[in-house]
C-alpha cells in the first residue's frame, strides 16, 4: 500500500475538518438568524414609516383645507365690514341733508 501515489487522510484529520465545518455552519446560522431579526425590524420600521407618512399627508390636507376656510372667513368678514360701513353712511345721508336744509331754512331772511 505504501507504493500507491496520493495522500492519506487520517480519521482524526477528517473529524477535525468536520468539526471546523460544523462550527462555521453554526456561526453562519447565528449570523443568518441575526440578519433575519434585523430584516424583520427593518420591515416593521418601513410599515411605521408608511403609516407616519399617511398621517402627515392627512394632516397637511386638513391644514390646507383649514387655511382655505380661514381665508374665506376673513374675506367674508371684510365684506361684511364694508357693507356695514356703507349702510351706516347711507343711513346718515338723509340726516345730513335734512340738517343742511334746516340750517339753510333758518338762516334765510
GROMACS .gro file of C-alpha atoms in nm:
model
  109
    1UNK     CA    1   0.000   0.000   0.000
    2UNK     CA    2   0.279   0.243   0.057
    3UNK     CA    3   0.371   0.222  -0.306
    4UNK     CA    4   0.047   0.383  -0.419
    5UNK     CA    5   0.065   0.752  -0.509
    6UNK     CA    6  -0.164   1.002  -0.327
    7UNK     CA    7  -0.239   1.142   0.013
    8UNK     CA    8  -0.351   0.951   0.316
    9UNK     CA    9  -0.604   1.135   0.539
   10UNK     CA   10  -0.645   1.005   0.888
   11UNK     CA   11  -0.974   0.981   1.070
   12UNK     CA   12  -0.856   1.246   1.312
   13UNK     CA   13  -0.800   1.494   1.026
   14UNK     CA   14  -1.146   1.414   0.884
   15UNK     CA   15  -1.301   1.458   1.230
   16UNK     CA   16  -1.122   1.791   1.284
   17UNK     CA   17  -1.233   1.913   0.939
   18UNK     CA   18  -1.594   1.813   1.008
   19UNK     CA   19  -1.578   1.992   1.346
   20UNK     CA   20  -1.445   2.309   1.179
   21UNK     CA   21  -1.718   2.293   0.913
   22UNK     CA   22  -1.981   2.235   1.184
   23UNK     CA   23  -1.857   2.530   1.390
   24UNK     CA   24  -1.853   2.751   1.080
   25UNK     CA   25  -2.207   2.644   0.989
   26UNK     CA   26  -2.324   2.721   1.341
   27UNK     CA   27  -2.171   3.069   1.327
   28UNK     CA   28  -2.332   3.123   0.987
   29UNK     CA   29  -2.668   3.010   1.124
   30UNK     CA   30  -2.637   3.257   1.412
   31UNK     CA   31  -2.549   3.534   1.171
   32UNK     CA   32  -2.842   3.446   0.946
   33UNK     CA   33  -3.074   3.447   1.247
   34UNK     CA   34  -2.945   3.790   1.346
   35UNK     CA   35  -2.984   3.912   0.988
   36UNK     CA   36  -3.341   3.779   0.978
   37UNK     CA   37  -3.426   3.961   1.302
   38UNK     CA   38  -3.280   4.285   1.168
   39UNK     CA   39  -3.473   4.241   0.843
   40UNK     CA   40  -3.797   4.199   1.039
   41UNK     CA   41  -3.718   4.516   1.236
   42UNK     CA   42  -3.649   4.700   0.912
   43UNK     CA   43  -3.982   4.583   0.768
   44UNK     CA   44  -4.167   4.695   1.081
   45UNK     CA   45  -3.988   5.029   1.065
   46UNK     CA   46  -4.087   5.064   0.700
   47UNK     CA   47  -4.452   4.994   0.788
   48UNK     CA   48  -4.444   5.251   1.069
   49UNK     CA   49  -4.278   5.498   0.835
   50UNK     CA   50  -4.552   5.449   0.576
   51UNK     CA   51  -4.820   5.497   0.843
   52UNK     CA   52  -4.649   5.814   0.964
   53UNK     CA   53  -4.629   5.941   0.607
   54UNK     CA   54  -5.001   5.881   0.554
   55UNK     CA   55  -5.084   6.060   0.880
   56UNK     CA   56  -4.861   6.351   0.781
   57UNK     CA   57  -5.028   6.373   0.439
   58UNK     CA   58  -5.373   6.373   0.603
   59UNK     CA   59  -5.260   6.645   0.845
   60UNK     CA   60  -5.124   6.851   0.556
   61UNK     CA   61  -5.452   6.815   0.366
   62UNK     CA   62  -5.650   6.920   0.674
   63UNK     CA   63  -5.419   7.216   0.729
   64UNK     CA   64  -5.466   7.330   0.369
   65UNK     CA   65  -5.845   7.298   0.399
   66UNK     CA   66  -5.843   7.487   0.730
   67UNK     CA   67  -5.627   7.761   0.580
   68UNK     CA   68  -5.865   7.794   0.285
   69UNK     CA   69  -6.163   7.817   0.522
   70UNK     CA   70  -5.980   8.078   0.730
   71UNK     CA   71  -5.910   8.289   0.422
   72UNK     CA   72  -6.273   8.260   0.312
   73UNK     CA   73  -6.398   8.360   0.657
   74UNK     CA   74  -6.161   8.657   0.667
   75UNK     CA   75  -6.277   8.769   0.322
   76UNK     CA   76  -6.641   8.730   0.426
   77UNK     CA   77  -6.576   8.932   0.743
   78UNK     CA   78  -6.409   9.210   0.544
   79UNK     CA   79  -6.704   9.217   0.306
   80UNK     CA   80  -6.946   9.239   0.599
   81UNK     CA   81  -6.747   9.528   0.747
   82UNK     CA   82  -6.760   9.713   0.413
   83UNK     CA   83  -7.134   9.650   0.388
   84UNK     CA   84  -7.184   9.775   0.746
   85UNK     CA   85  -6.988  10.096   0.678
   86UNK     CA   86  -7.184  10.160   0.358
   87UNK     CA   87  -7.512  10.102   0.543
   88UNK     CA   88  -7.416  10.347   0.819
   89UNK     CA   89  -7.313  10.610   0.563
   90UNK     CA   90  -7.634  10.555   0.365
   91UNK     CA   91  -7.837  10.593   0.683
   92UNK     CA   92  -7.661  10.918   0.780
   93UNK     CA   93  -7.701  11.090   0.442
   94UNK     CA   94  -8.072  11.175   0.487
   95UNK     CA   95  -7.999  11.324   0.832
   96UNK     CA   96  -7.716  11.533   0.692
   97UNK     CA   97  -7.929  11.657   0.404
   98UNK     CA   98  -8.216  11.733   0.643
   99UNK     CA   99  -7.977  11.917   0.875
  100UNK     CA  100  -7.838  12.124   0.587
  101UNK     CA  101  -8.189  12.208   0.468
  102UNK     CA  102  -8.290  12.304   0.821
  103UNK     CA  103  -7.984  12.527   0.860
  104UNK     CA  104  -8.046  12.692   0.525
  105UNK     CA  105  -8.415  12.739   0.611
  106UNK     CA  106  -8.341  12.903   0.946
  107UNK     CA  107  -8.063  13.120   0.805
  108UNK     CA  108  -8.266  13.255   0.519
  109UNK     CA  109  -8.421  13.606   0.567
   0.00000   0.00000   0.00000
